[in-house]
Each structure stands twice: as structure tokens, then as C-alpha cells.
Short mmCIF file of C-alpha atoms and ligand atoms in Angstrom, two decimals:
data_model
loop_
_atom_site.label_atom_id
_atom_site.label_comp_id
_atom_site.label_asym_id
_atom_site.label_seq_id
_atom_site.Cartn_x
_atom_site.Cartn_y
_atom_site.Cartn_z
CA MET A 1 53.80 13.01 -15.47
CA GLU A 2 56.21 10.11 -15.06
CA ALA A 3 55.91 6.80 -17.16
CA THR A 4 58.15 3.95 -16.47
CA ASP A 5 57.53 0.80 -18.69
CA GLY A 6 58.24 -2.54 -17.70
CA ALA A 7 58.80 -2.35 -13.66
CA PRO A 8 56.31 -4.05 -11.58
CA PRO A 9 54.12 -1.80 -9.49
CA PRO A 10 54.92 -0.47 -6.09
CA PRO A 11 52.41 -1.43 -3.52
CA PRO A 12 50.10 1.34 -3.25
CA THR A 13 50.88 2.50 0.10
CA PHE A 14 50.58 6.02 -0.57
CA PHE A 15 46.69 5.81 -1.07
CA PRO A 16 44.74 3.67 1.24
CA HIS A 17 41.54 3.25 -0.93
CA SER A 18 43.53 1.91 -4.12
CA GLU A 19 42.98 -1.56 -4.87
CA ILE A 20 44.79 -3.99 -7.21
CA VAL A 21 41.56 -4.97 -9.19
CA ARG A 22 42.65 -6.93 -12.34
CA PRO A 23 45.89 -8.67 -13.29
CA LEU A 24 46.89 -7.48 -16.90
CA GLN A 25 48.96 -9.64 -19.30
CA THR A 26 50.87 -6.51 -20.54
CA GLY A 27 53.31 -3.95 -19.39
CA PHE A 28 52.19 -0.86 -17.69
CA SER A 29 52.84 2.66 -16.96
CA ARG A 30 52.81 4.27 -13.81
CA VAL A 31 50.78 7.75 -13.85
CA LEU A 32 50.52 10.31 -11.57
CA LEU A 33 47.00 11.65 -12.36
CA SER A 34 46.23 14.53 -10.20
CA THR A 35 46.35 15.94 -6.74
CA PHE A 36 43.15 15.66 -5.42
CA SER A 37 41.66 16.88 -2.05
CA GLY A 38 45.23 16.75 -0.77
CA ILE A 39 45.80 13.50 -1.66
CA GLU A 40 48.02 12.21 -4.52
CA ILE A 41 46.15 10.00 -6.87
CA GLU A 42 48.43 7.45 -8.71
CA GLY A 43 47.53 4.74 -11.06
CA PHE A 44 48.89 2.20 -13.25
CA SER A 45 48.11 1.55 -16.91
CA PRO A 46 49.13 -0.50 -19.76
CA PHE A 47 48.45 2.50 -21.88
CA GLY A 48 50.45 5.11 -20.22
CA PHE A 49 48.01 7.90 -18.93
CA GLY A 50 45.46 6.70 -21.39
CA GLY A 51 42.49 6.04 -19.31
CA GLY A 52 42.75 8.02 -16.27
CA LYS A 53 40.24 10.87 -16.16
CA VAL A 54 39.91 13.47 -13.34
CA GLU A 55 36.50 14.77 -13.01
CA GLY A 56 35.09 17.36 -10.54
CA ASP A 57 35.56 15.89 -7.23
CA GLY A 58 36.89 12.43 -8.01
CA VAL A 59 38.87 10.29 -10.48
CA GLU A 60 37.37 8.02 -13.13
CA TRP A 61 39.63 5.28 -14.45
CA ARG A 62 38.86 3.40 -17.48
CA ALA A 63 42.25 1.85 -18.76
CA VAL A 64 42.07 -1.42 -17.20
CA GLN A 65 41.66 -3.74 -20.13
CA GLY A 66 44.33 -4.10 -22.53
CA GLY A 67 46.39 -7.20 -23.39
CA GLY A 68 49.78 -8.73 -24.81
CA GLY A 69 53.00 -7.59 -23.39
CA LYS A 70 54.94 -8.75 -20.40
CA GLY A 71 52.47 -9.30 -17.70
CA GLY A 72 51.75 -6.75 -14.65
CA ARG A 73 48.77 -5.14 -13.05
CA ALA A 74 46.86 -2.38 -13.15
CA VAL A 75 46.06 -0.49 -10.01
CA PHE A 76 43.40 1.84 -9.75
CA LEU A 77 41.56 4.09 -7.41
CA LEU A 78 38.02 2.92 -6.25
CA GLY A 79 37.53 4.88 -3.20
CA ASN A 80 37.43 8.34 -4.95
CA ARG A 81 36.09 6.83 -8.31
CA SER A 82 32.92 6.39 -6.73
CA MET A 83 32.44 9.85 -5.75
CA SER A 84 32.22 10.97 -9.39
CA SER A 85 31.03 8.33 -11.54
CA TRP A 86 29.01 5.57 -9.84
CA TRP A 87 25.88 8.20 -8.91
CA SER A 88 26.53 10.55 -11.79
CA ASN A 89 23.32 9.73 -13.25
CA VAL A 90 21.35 10.55 -10.03
CA GLU A 91 19.21 13.57 -10.24
CA PRO A 92 18.01 15.27 -7.13
CA ALA A 93 14.62 13.74 -6.18
CA ALA A 94 11.39 15.96 -6.69
CA LYS A 95 10.60 17.62 -2.99
CA ASP A 96 7.71 15.77 -1.27
CA PRO A 97 4.73 17.78 -1.53
CA ILE A 98 4.03 17.75 2.30
CA LEU A 99 7.52 17.35 3.92
CA GLY A 100 9.22 19.66 1.48
CA VAL A 101 6.76 22.50 2.84
CA THR A 102 8.46 22.26 6.37
CA GLU A 103 11.81 22.26 4.92
CA ALA A 104 11.02 25.63 3.19
CA PHE A 105 9.06 26.92 6.22
CA LEU A 106 12.45 26.18 8.25
CA ALA A 107 14.59 27.87 5.83
CA ASP A 108 12.54 31.17 6.13
CA GLN A 109 13.88 33.65 8.24
CA SER A 110 10.57 36.01 8.42
CA PRO A 111 9.33 36.55 12.04
CA ASP A 112 5.78 36.43 10.34
CA LYS A 113 6.26 32.81 8.97
CA VAL A 114 3.36 30.53 9.43
CA ASN A 115 3.34 26.73 8.99
CA VAL A 116 -0.08 25.09 8.08
CA GLY A 117 1.58 22.45 5.84
CA VAL A 118 2.35 19.19 7.57
CA GLY A 119 -0.54 17.44 9.56
CA ALA A 120 1.25 17.86 13.18
CA TYR A 121 -0.69 19.15 15.99
CA ARG A 122 0.31 22.61 17.83
CA ASP A 123 -1.15 24.07 20.81
CA ASP A 124 -2.43 27.65 20.76
CA ASN A 125 1.03 28.89 21.15
CA GLY A 126 2.07 27.13 17.81
CA LYS A 127 4.21 24.59 19.90
CA PRO A 128 4.33 20.77 19.45
CA VAL A 129 2.14 19.14 22.37
CA VAL A 130 3.23 16.08 24.35
CA LEU A 131 0.11 14.50 26.10
CA GLU A 132 0.10 14.36 29.75
CA CYS A 133 -1.08 10.62 29.24
CA VAL A 134 2.13 10.16 27.17
CA ARG A 135 4.39 11.83 29.86
CA GLU A 136 2.75 10.04 32.58
CA ALA A 137 3.26 6.74 30.85
CA GLU A 138 7.01 7.50 30.39
CA ARG A 139 7.50 8.10 34.07
CA ARG A 140 6.00 4.71 34.64
CA ILE A 141 8.27 2.99 32.13
CA ALA A 142 11.35 4.92 33.08
CA GLY A 143 13.93 2.71 34.61
CA ASN A 144 11.55 -0.47 33.83
CA GLN A 145 12.52 -1.05 30.33
CA ASN A 146 15.28 -3.38 28.82
CA MET A 147 16.31 -2.86 25.24
CA GLU A 148 15.69 -6.16 23.86
CA TYR A 149 14.46 -6.77 20.50
CA LEU A 150 10.73 -7.00 20.16
CA PRO A 151 9.49 -10.09 18.15
CA MET A 152 9.25 -9.64 14.25
CA GLY A 153 5.44 -8.90 14.57
CA GLY A 154 6.13 -6.29 17.56
CA SER A 155 4.44 -6.00 20.98
CA LEU A 156 1.68 -8.48 21.68
CA LYS A 157 0.27 -6.18 24.42
CA PHE A 158 0.34 -3.46 22.24
CA ILE A 159 -1.24 -5.15 19.19
CA GLU A 160 -3.83 -6.31 21.78
CA GLU A 161 -4.89 -2.79 22.93
CA THR A 162 -4.65 -1.35 19.32
CA LEU A 163 -6.97 -3.99 17.73
CA LYS A 164 -9.66 -3.09 20.53
CA LEU A 165 -9.62 0.64 19.34
CA ALA A 166 -10.19 -0.37 15.74
CA TYR A 167 -12.36 -3.51 15.92
CA GLY A 168 -14.26 -2.66 19.38
CA GLY A 169 -13.32 -3.86 23.12
CA ASN A 170 -15.69 -6.76 22.68
CA SER A 171 -14.86 -7.67 19.16
CA GLU A 172 -15.87 -11.48 18.47
CA PHE A 173 -12.93 -11.20 15.94
CA ILE A 174 -10.31 -10.37 18.43
CA LYS A 175 -11.79 -13.22 20.87
CA ASP A 176 -11.78 -15.87 17.83
CA ARG A 177 -8.18 -14.61 17.10
CA ARG A 178 -9.22 -13.95 13.53
CA ILE A 179 -7.34 -10.78 12.98
CA ALA A 180 -3.60 -11.06 11.73
CA ALA A 181 -1.98 -8.18 13.11
CA VAL A 182 1.73 -6.71 13.32
CA GLN A 183 3.30 -3.64 14.75
CA ALA A 184 4.17 -1.44 12.03
CA LEU A 185 6.32 1.79 11.42
CA SER A 186 3.59 4.10 12.06
CA GLY A 187 0.61 4.58 9.48
CA THR A 188 3.00 4.73 6.62
CA GLY A 189 4.58 1.50 7.58
CA ALA A 190 1.53 -0.29 8.15
CA CYS A 191 0.29 0.79 4.49
CA ARG A 192 3.46 -0.24 3.08
CA LEU A 193 3.29 -3.52 4.76
CA PHE A 194 0.05 -4.20 3.50
CA ALA A 195 1.04 -2.96 -0.04
CA ASP A 196 3.88 -5.30 -0.37
CA PHE A 197 1.57 -8.32 1.01
CA GLN A 198 -0.99 -7.38 -1.45
CA ARG A 199 1.46 -7.56 -4.29
CA ARG A 200 2.96 -10.85 -3.15
CA PHE A 201 -0.20 -12.60 -2.54
CA GLN A 202 -2.50 -11.08 -5.14
CA PRO A 203 0.12 -10.38 -7.93
CA ASP A 204 -2.51 -9.52 -10.43
CA SER A 205 -4.65 -7.26 -8.28
CA GLN A 206 -4.54 -3.09 -8.39
CA ILE A 207 -5.48 -0.84 -5.87
CA TYR A 208 -8.17 1.92 -6.19
CA ILE A 209 -7.47 5.15 -4.42
CA PRO A 210 -9.66 8.10 -3.90
CA VAL A 211 -9.08 11.43 -5.73
CA PRO A 212 -7.67 13.20 -3.99
CA THR A 213 -5.77 11.34 -1.21
CA TRP A 214 -2.79 11.60 0.99
CA SER A 215 -0.05 12.08 -1.66
CA ASN A 216 2.29 9.32 -0.10
CA HIS A 217 -0.53 6.68 -0.77
CA HIS A 218 0.73 6.93 -4.50
CA ASN A 219 4.33 6.46 -3.60
CA ILE A 220 3.65 3.73 -1.33
CA TRP A 221 1.59 1.56 -3.77
CA ARG A 222 3.96 2.44 -6.57
CA ASP A 223 6.94 1.37 -4.76
CA ALA A 224 5.28 -1.74 -3.70
CA GLN A 225 4.58 -2.27 -7.58
CA VAL A 226 0.70 -2.47 -7.38
CA PRO A 227 -1.10 -0.87 -10.17
CA GLN A 228 -3.01 2.04 -9.35
CA ARG A 229 -6.49 2.99 -10.42
CA THR A 230 -8.60 5.84 -8.91
CA PHE A 231 -12.16 6.57 -7.94
CA HIS A 232 -14.22 9.75 -7.56
CA TYR A 233 -14.25 10.95 -4.21
CA TYR A 234 -14.39 14.88 -3.61
CA HIS A 235 -16.64 17.31 -5.73
CA PRO A 236 -14.74 20.67 -5.99
CA GLU A 237 -17.80 22.68 -6.65
CA SER A 238 -19.77 21.50 -3.76
CA LYS A 239 -16.67 21.12 -1.64
CA GLY A 240 -18.48 17.77 -0.34
CA LEU A 241 -18.57 14.28 -1.33
CA ASP A 242 -18.97 13.18 -4.74
CA PHE A 243 -20.98 10.32 -3.72
CA ALA A 244 -23.05 9.19 -6.78
CA SER A 245 -19.71 9.13 -8.75
CA LEU A 246 -18.09 7.22 -5.98
CA ILE A 247 -20.87 4.52 -6.11
CA ASP A 248 -20.50 4.39 -9.94
CA ASP A 249 -16.77 3.71 -9.78
CA VAL A 250 -17.38 1.05 -7.10
CA LYS A 251 -19.73 -0.76 -9.15
CA ASN A 252 -17.58 -0.49 -12.22
CA ALA A 253 -14.51 -1.61 -10.83
CA PRO A 254 -13.97 -5.28 -11.72
CA ASN A 255 -15.36 -7.68 -8.87
CA GLY A 256 -12.94 -8.41 -6.26
CA SER A 257 -10.93 -5.17 -6.62
CA PHE A 258 -9.00 -3.49 -3.74
CA PHE A 259 -9.97 -0.18 -2.42
CA LEU A 260 -8.03 2.28 -0.07
CA LEU A 261 -10.65 3.87 2.15
CA HIS A 262 -9.68 6.76 4.69
CA ALA A 263 -11.56 5.48 7.95
CA CYS A 264 -12.37 9.01 9.03
CA ALA A 265 -10.92 12.47 8.81
CA HIS A 266 -10.25 12.14 4.92
CA ASN A 267 -6.80 13.67 4.13
CA PRO A 268 -6.70 16.35 2.45
CA THR A 269 -10.36 17.24 1.95
CA GLY A 270 -11.78 16.79 5.43
CA VAL A 271 -14.82 15.26 3.80
CA ASP A 272 -16.05 11.93 5.13
CA PRO A 273 -19.24 9.95 4.04
CA SER A 274 -22.18 10.05 6.32
CA GLU A 275 -23.05 6.67 8.30
CA GLU A 276 -25.67 6.12 5.63
CA GLN A 277 -23.28 6.79 2.94
CA TRP A 278 -21.05 4.41 4.30
CA LYS A 279 -23.67 1.60 4.66
CA GLU A 280 -24.45 1.96 1.21
CA ILE A 281 -20.55 1.76 0.21
CA SER A 282 -20.15 -1.38 2.45
CA TYR A 283 -23.20 -2.73 0.62
CA GLN A 284 -21.97 -2.30 -2.68
CA PHE A 285 -18.43 -3.90 -1.67
CA LYS A 286 -20.44 -6.71 -0.77
CA VAL A 287 -22.30 -6.98 -3.83
CA LYS A 288 -19.07 -6.51 -5.89
CA ASN A 289 -16.86 -8.70 -3.53
CA HIS A 290 -14.24 -6.08 -3.03
CA PHE A 291 -11.60 -5.78 -0.43
CA ALA A 292 -11.60 -2.65 1.80
CA PHE A 293 -8.34 -1.34 3.13
CA PHE A 294 -8.82 1.48 5.69
CA ASP A 295 -6.00 3.69 6.59
CA MET A 296 -7.15 4.96 9.79
CA ALA A 297 -4.48 7.93 10.65
CA TYR A 298 -6.89 10.24 12.44
CA GLN A 299 -8.98 7.86 14.79
CA GLY A 300 -10.38 10.50 17.40
CA PHE A 301 -9.61 13.53 15.33
CA ALA A 302 -12.98 13.75 13.27
CA SER A 303 -15.32 13.75 16.23
CA GLY A 304 -13.03 13.76 19.08
CA ASP A 305 -14.26 10.31 20.19
CA PRO A 306 -12.17 7.50 19.03
CA GLU A 307 -15.19 4.85 19.04
CA ARG A 308 -17.25 7.24 16.74
CA ASP A 309 -14.56 7.65 14.51
CA ALA A 310 -14.46 3.88 13.88
CA LYS A 311 -17.94 3.70 12.90
CA ALA A 312 -17.04 3.15 9.19
CA ILE A 313 -14.91 0.04 9.79
CA ARG A 314 -17.60 -1.14 12.37
CA ILE A 315 -20.16 -0.96 9.65
CA PHE A 316 -18.07 -2.93 7.03
CA LEU A 317 -17.42 -5.57 9.90
CA ASP A 318 -21.02 -5.82 10.63
CA ASP A 319 -21.40 -6.64 7.00
CA GLY A 320 -19.14 -9.40 7.27
CA HIS A 321 -16.29 -7.80 5.12
CA LEU A 322 -12.71 -9.19 5.79
CA ILE A 323 -11.14 -5.87 5.85
CA GLY A 324 -7.30 -4.63 6.13
CA CYS A 325 -6.74 -1.81 8.47
CA ALA A 326 -3.57 0.54 8.97
CA GLN A 327 -3.51 2.41 12.34
CA SER A 328 -1.40 5.28 13.50
CA TYR A 329 -0.63 6.83 16.75
CA ALA A 330 1.29 9.77 15.36
CA LYS A 331 -1.66 12.14 15.46
CA ASN A 332 -4.11 10.93 18.17
CA MET A 333 -1.28 10.26 20.70
CA GLY A 334 1.15 12.93 19.33
CA LEU A 335 3.69 10.19 18.88
CA TYR A 336 4.69 11.25 15.52
CA GLY A 337 8.58 10.75 15.64
CA GLN A 338 8.03 7.34 17.73
CA ARG A 339 6.85 5.63 14.35
CA ILE A 340 4.33 3.47 16.04
CA GLY A 341 1.26 1.94 14.38
CA CYS A 342 -0.30 -1.33 13.41
CA LEU A 343 -1.36 -3.34 10.28
CA SER A 344 -4.30 -5.74 10.77
CA ILE A 345 -5.91 -8.14 8.35
CA LEU A 346 -9.28 -9.66 9.44
CA CYS A 347 -9.05 -13.44 8.17
CA GLU A 348 -11.52 -16.23 7.92
CA ASP A 349 -10.27 -18.21 10.96
CA GLU A 350 -7.41 -18.47 13.42
CA LEU A 351 -5.40 -20.70 11.05
CA GLN A 352 -5.68 -18.35 8.22
CA ALA A 353 -4.56 -15.70 10.68
CA VAL A 354 -1.52 -17.21 11.71
CA ALA A 355 -0.46 -17.86 8.20
CA VAL A 356 -0.91 -14.38 7.17
CA LYS A 357 0.82 -12.95 10.29
CA SER A 358 3.83 -15.12 9.55
CA GLN A 359 4.04 -13.88 6.06
CA LEU A 360 3.49 -9.98 7.18
CA GLN A 361 6.63 -10.81 9.75
CA GLN A 362 8.47 -12.28 6.72
CA ILE A 363 8.06 -9.14 4.65
CA ALA A 364 9.31 -7.04 7.55
CA ARG A 365 12.46 -9.33 8.46
CA PRO A 366 14.45 -8.26 5.50
CA MET A 367 13.28 -4.52 5.97
CA TYR A 368 13.82 -3.89 9.46
CA SER A 369 13.89 -7.18 11.39
CA ASN A 370 11.63 -6.06 14.19
CA PRO A 371 9.79 -2.55 15.13
CA PRO A 372 11.04 -0.28 17.87
CA VAL A 373 10.23 -0.65 21.32
CA HIS A 374 9.30 2.55 22.91
CA GLY A 375 6.53 3.81 21.39
CA ALA A 376 4.65 0.22 21.72
CA LEU A 377 5.40 0.59 25.46
CA VAL A 378 4.09 4.04 25.67
CA VAL A 379 0.83 2.96 23.99
CA SER A 380 0.25 -0.08 25.69
CA THR A 381 0.91 1.46 29.10
CA ILE A 382 -1.84 4.21 28.44
CA LEU A 383 -4.48 1.93 26.83
CA GLY A 384 -3.64 -0.87 29.36
CA ASP A 385 -4.62 1.32 32.31
CA PRO A 386 -8.12 2.48 32.72
CA GLU A 387 -6.99 5.68 34.12
CA LEU A 388 -4.48 6.78 31.47
CA LYS A 389 -6.88 5.69 28.87
CA ASN A 390 -9.55 7.76 30.36
CA LEU A 391 -6.81 10.97 30.36
CA TRP A 392 -5.99 10.15 26.75
CA LEU A 393 -9.62 10.20 25.57
CA GLN A 394 -10.33 13.66 27.19
CA GLU A 395 -7.16 15.00 25.94
CA VAL A 396 -8.04 13.88 22.27
CA LYS A 397 -11.11 15.62 22.98
CA ASN A 398 -11.16 18.52 25.42
CA SER A 399 -9.78 17.90 28.79
CA CYS A 400 -8.18 21.19 29.12
CA ILE A 401 -8.04 24.18 26.91
CA MET A 402 -4.46 23.96 25.97
CA SER A 403 -4.42 20.47 24.79
CA GLY A 404 -8.15 19.72 23.81
CA MET A 405 -6.90 18.64 20.29
CA ALA A 406 -10.06 18.11 18.38
CA ASP A 407 -11.87 20.72 20.01
CA ARG A 408 -9.13 23.51 19.71
CA ILE A 409 -9.20 22.46 15.89
CA ILE A 410 -12.92 23.23 15.67
CA GLY A 411 -12.71 26.38 17.33
CA MET A 412 -10.05 27.62 14.85
CA ARG A 413 -12.31 26.57 12.05
CA THR A 414 -14.85 28.89 13.13
CA ALA A 415 -12.21 31.74 14.07
CA LEU A 416 -10.91 31.37 10.40
CA ARG A 417 -14.32 31.44 8.74
CA GLU A 418 -15.68 34.33 10.82
CA SER A 419 -12.45 36.33 10.10
CA LEU A 420 -12.76 35.90 6.48
CA GLU A 421 -16.44 36.91 6.47
CA LYS A 422 -15.70 39.99 8.57
CA LEU A 423 -12.92 41.09 6.22
CA GLY A 424 -15.77 41.32 3.74
CA SER A 425 -14.73 38.20 1.43
CA THR A 426 -17.51 37.26 -0.96
CA LEU A 427 -16.22 34.02 -1.56
CA PRO A 428 -18.35 30.97 0.44
CA TRP A 429 -16.26 29.76 3.29
CA GLU A 430 -18.89 27.51 5.14
CA HIS A 431 -16.60 24.44 4.01
CA ILE A 432 -14.24 25.62 6.78
CA THR A 433 -16.64 24.52 9.26
CA ASN A 434 -18.31 21.88 7.39
CA GLN A 435 -15.05 19.72 6.87
CA ILE A 436 -13.56 17.84 9.79
CA GLY A 437 -10.25 16.46 11.15
CA MET A 438 -7.17 18.42 10.78
CA PHE A 439 -7.18 19.62 7.48
CA CYS A 440 -9.26 22.18 5.53
CA PHE A 441 -9.17 21.86 1.76
CA SER A 442 -9.51 25.31 1.16
CA GLY A 443 -10.22 25.57 -2.72
CA MET A 444 -7.29 27.70 -3.22
CA THR A 445 -5.23 27.27 -6.60
CA PRO A 446 -1.41 26.51 -6.56
CA GLN A 447 -0.94 29.96 -8.01
CA GLN A 448 -2.93 31.59 -4.83
CA VAL A 449 -0.88 29.23 -2.42
CA ASP A 450 2.42 30.38 -4.22
CA ARG A 451 1.37 34.08 -3.23
CA LEU A 452 0.43 33.18 0.22
CA THR A 453 4.12 31.95 0.53
CA SER A 454 5.95 34.47 -1.15
CA GLU A 455 4.13 37.55 -0.04
CA PHE A 456 2.96 36.37 3.43
CA HIS A 457 5.44 33.67 4.32
CA ILE A 458 2.70 31.22 4.94
CA TYR A 459 3.65 27.82 4.07
CA MET A 460 0.94 25.07 3.02
CA THR A 461 0.78 22.30 0.34
CA ARG A 462 0.00 23.56 -3.18
CA ASN A 463 -3.41 21.61 -3.29
CA GLY A 464 -4.60 24.44 -0.95
CA ARG A 465 -4.93 22.08 1.99
CA ILE A 466 -4.68 24.08 5.27
CA SER A 467 -3.35 22.19 8.32
CA MET A 468 -5.88 23.65 10.99
CA ALA A 469 -3.58 22.08 13.56
CA GLY A 470 -1.18 24.91 12.71
CA VAL A 471 -3.59 27.65 12.96
CA THR A 472 -3.53 29.56 16.53
CA THR A 473 -5.67 32.53 18.14
CA GLY A 474 -2.28 34.51 17.31
CA ASN A 475 -1.94 33.82 13.66
CA VAL A 476 -5.74 33.24 12.34
CA GLY A 477 -6.23 37.16 11.67
CA TYR A 478 -3.01 37.05 9.86
CA LEU A 479 -3.81 33.95 7.79
CA ALA A 480 -7.39 35.27 7.27
CA ASN A 481 -6.18 38.58 5.87
CA ALA A 482 -3.49 36.79 3.63
CA ILE A 483 -6.09 34.41 2.19
CA HIS A 484 -8.55 37.37 1.35
CA GLU A 485 -5.88 39.26 -0.03
CA VAL A 486 -4.84 36.25 -2.84
CA THR A 487 -8.49 35.32 -3.19
CA LYS A 488 -10.44 38.57 -3.64
CA SER A 489 -9.53 39.00 -7.23
CA GLY A 490 -11.19 35.59 -8.14
N1 KET B 501 -2.31 8.11 6.29
C1 KET B 501 -3.07 9.38 6.31
C2 KET B 501 -4.28 9.57 5.60
C3 KET B 501 -2.04 10.33 6.46
O1 KET B 501 -2.58 11.55 6.42
C4 KET B 501 -0.81 10.18 7.32
C5 KET B 501 0.15 11.45 7.76
C6 KET B 501 -0.27 8.98 7.30
C7 KET B 501 -1.21 7.75 6.84
C8 KET B 501 1.07 8.51 7.86
O2 KET B 501 1.26 9.02 9.11
P1 KET B 501 2.35 8.36 10.15
O3 KET B 501 3.21 9.42 10.78
O4 KET B 501 3.16 7.37 9.03
O5 KET B 501 1.67 7.43 11.27
N2 KET B 501 -0.21 12.57 7.08
C9 KET B 501 0.48 13.77 7.46
C10 KET B 501 2.15 13.59 7.60
C11 KET B 501 2.96 13.15 6.47
O6 KET B 501 2.78 13.46 5.28
O7 KET B 501 3.77 12.11 6.51
C12 KET B 501 0.21 14.84 6.43
O8 KET B 501 -0.63 14.56 5.43
O9 KET B 501 0.53 16.08 6.60
#
């Protein structure tokens, strides 16, 4: 270690990241701290070596204050310092309960491994599917597209077609321009935009979320700083809807509360209210003047028919509710990675809708400026062309064996249930075929799920949710056998 009192420091040419940060009214010492990652690290301090500290991968420098003496400067190392100390308080985040399952699945080398975690559709060979209508739309788009920014609120053509799906092709609300709508970063982005909007314009409000729900709902409203409450939804014993408790919670919530509702194919339970029950819920909402925010991530996946799956929303509209709605094309067009969806808010009149839309855009602008263009173009090309739209409707339902998404899932529900019964399982498995949408909420405990993973390389969320979209003719027997093994002892 070398120390030279009194001489002015040489410019720190030896280390490009060093900076002169603070003039000091003092003498200084020149100190060689360490050799680090092949770079000589050097600092100057009024205290000799005093404050320099080598820590793991980086350097933390403390000796910058100090007074008196002959004048001089302290030089210290900002570049490397940040590697060790700026983020030393950061602990690894908990794994996401859904996307973390995919990570674990990918890391498993077993040839038997099965992923029934994330809700992403697979064909009967377990391969991701690109719909034929999407392929055709891409052929039409290819070469005709520029790369300009979309407006902050996204593509108007896309929004127009998307609103027709949720509100109906002949909706008076669309004609009267009463819907404030912006293209969003898929369903997640639509929920998040709404949560931020709610926080900004109803700052004292809370959000009522069903138990259970898609785990990310909690993260979204938490990060938007909207307090959360819950309402009863699922009845574990009957594996169906706890309708009486749900209605009680609706009645007991303060007037004018915000509720998050799954428009169809409830995730994770696969349990939806019947049409009559939706009517009753809508009625009670009216009495209490509650706001209904519909998350519609699976339109088409419950019944195979997007029109039928919009039933809950249409009931609320008929009853005169001013709803909000998050739509996603991740599942029903298989556009997962395109991040294409829509947030809409039905307003009292066009003037209000213009104001609300402008505010939604203002929330989007500092976050991502404007949404991506490709998915919007794919969707509007499909929905804007009667022939392609028809192809899409068939593909969602059952146009061909390979890609009839809703029907293939329904077939796998039957196969899984029958396999379990043939294996002699004495547990009731009707709920596998009673539940709808992408998921089966099996009733398995976290411990049973852990055994499925450790003993059978079957990956799913610990709440017992099976993504039926990952079940195939090839793996359904293996899956049934494993489920039987881990559940037969109770
Ligand atoms: N809402 C619900 C109810 C939902 O299940 C999902 C996705 C989304 C919104 C958002 O999807 P997006 O891709 O942002 O349009 N759920 C599946 C994937 C995930 O967790 O991100 C899942 O539950 O597996």
C-alpha cells in the first residue's frame, strides 16, 4: 500500500469508471485498494486507506468526508461500488406461483415430465399451436406493414373489433361512443391500467377479489396500491360455487364497492355462476350500486362460443351497469407472447368516455408510451374479415381435431376422469368434467402436488390446479396414475 500526502491526485486514467465526486478541504492519501476483476482499483482519501473496503465482487468506499488540511480531492469508484452495495438489501423475490412452475419444468431433465402448470394451450402432441386464422392474417399483413408508433390508446380498428366481441356486434353503447377503450398489454396490462385508473380517480376505494382467483390479481391491485378485500366464491366441499356466501358478501360490502369478476371460465376453479345466478348477482350489484370489473381472459374457452361466453357481461349491460372490462387474446387466439388485449370502461355518455380515455392514455404514456403494433394488426385482420373470423370461431370450437381448442380440452376432462375411475380411485372426480375452461381445480393438497412433482415429474401450481390444456392422449394415463398414487391414501 502506498500513501503520498500532499500531492494533487493524478487524473484517474487507469480506471474509466472512477469519478471525482467531491472536493475535499484536506490533504489526501493515494491508496491502492485491491486488484479486482483484472482491474487495478485505486482511490484517494484524506484518511489514508481509512474508508476503502473491498467486498465480494466490488468496492465500497466510505472515506469521502473529512475536513481541514491543505485542500485536495477524493477520487472514488462509482462503477464497481454499485455492484456490491447499492443493491445489497435486495433479497431474491419469491417465485411466481404460476410462471415459476414453467421454470422448474424446463429445468427438469426427465423424459417423463409433464407441464400442466401455466394456462397455455397445447395440441394433442403437447406442442404450442398457432391458429390457421393467425397464420393467414400474418400472410396478408406481411410486407404491408410499416413500423410507426400506434397512438397512445392503440389501434382504433383493433379496439372497434374487440369491443364488438365483449359488448355485442350491434351494441348501442358502441354506436353511441360511450365506451372508453384502449389497447392494452394483454389481459394483465388491461387489469393493471384499470387498477391504476381506479386508484387515481377513486382513491378511497377498495377492490373485492374472489377466493380463490388468478394469483396475479393480488399483485396487480397491490402494486397499484388499491386495498384488497375478498368475497366468497368457491365451495371446497361441493367443488362448486358458494353462491349464498357470495351474495352475502355482495350485500355486506359498503355501497358503491368495486368487485373483480371473472367473466367466464373462472381461473383457477373452472366454476362459473349459471345464467340465473349471474342475473341475481347483477340485481344485487344494482341494489348496492357496486361497480363490476370483468376480467375476460378466456372468452370462447368456456363454451367454445365467444358470444355465449360474454353472457355475464351482457346481463350486466342489460341491467344498466356501467362496467369495466379487461380482454385478452392470449388464450382464445393463441397470441400469448404478442401481449394483445383491451381495457374498456362503459361511461354515461360520449363526453365522459372521451375524458376517461384521455386519462387512460395518460397513465399508459409514462409506462410504455404506446402499445405494440403486430398483435393488434393480426387481431383486426382476423376479426375484420368475415371469412377469417369464421375460421377463428371454428378453430376456437372444433373445426379440426388438432386445433379445436375448447373441444379437445373437454375430451381430455372425460379421459382424465375415466382413467382415474378405471384405476379404482374411490374419490369423487365428477368435478373434472363439471368444471369448464382451461383448468381443473382438482382438490389436491399442496403436499400431494409436491409428490406429483418430486416422484412423477408432473408440474402444476400448488393450489391443485391442473391446466387441462397441457393434458394429451399421450400423457393422460400417466397423469391419472400419478394422481391416483398420491391421492389414494387420503
Ligand atoms: N386474467 C386471468 C383470469 C388469467 O388467468 C390470465 C392468465 C390473465 C388475466 C392474463 O393473461 P395475459 O397473458 O396477460 O393476457 N393466466 C395464465 C397465465 C399467467 O398466469 O400469466 C395462467 O393462469 O396460467
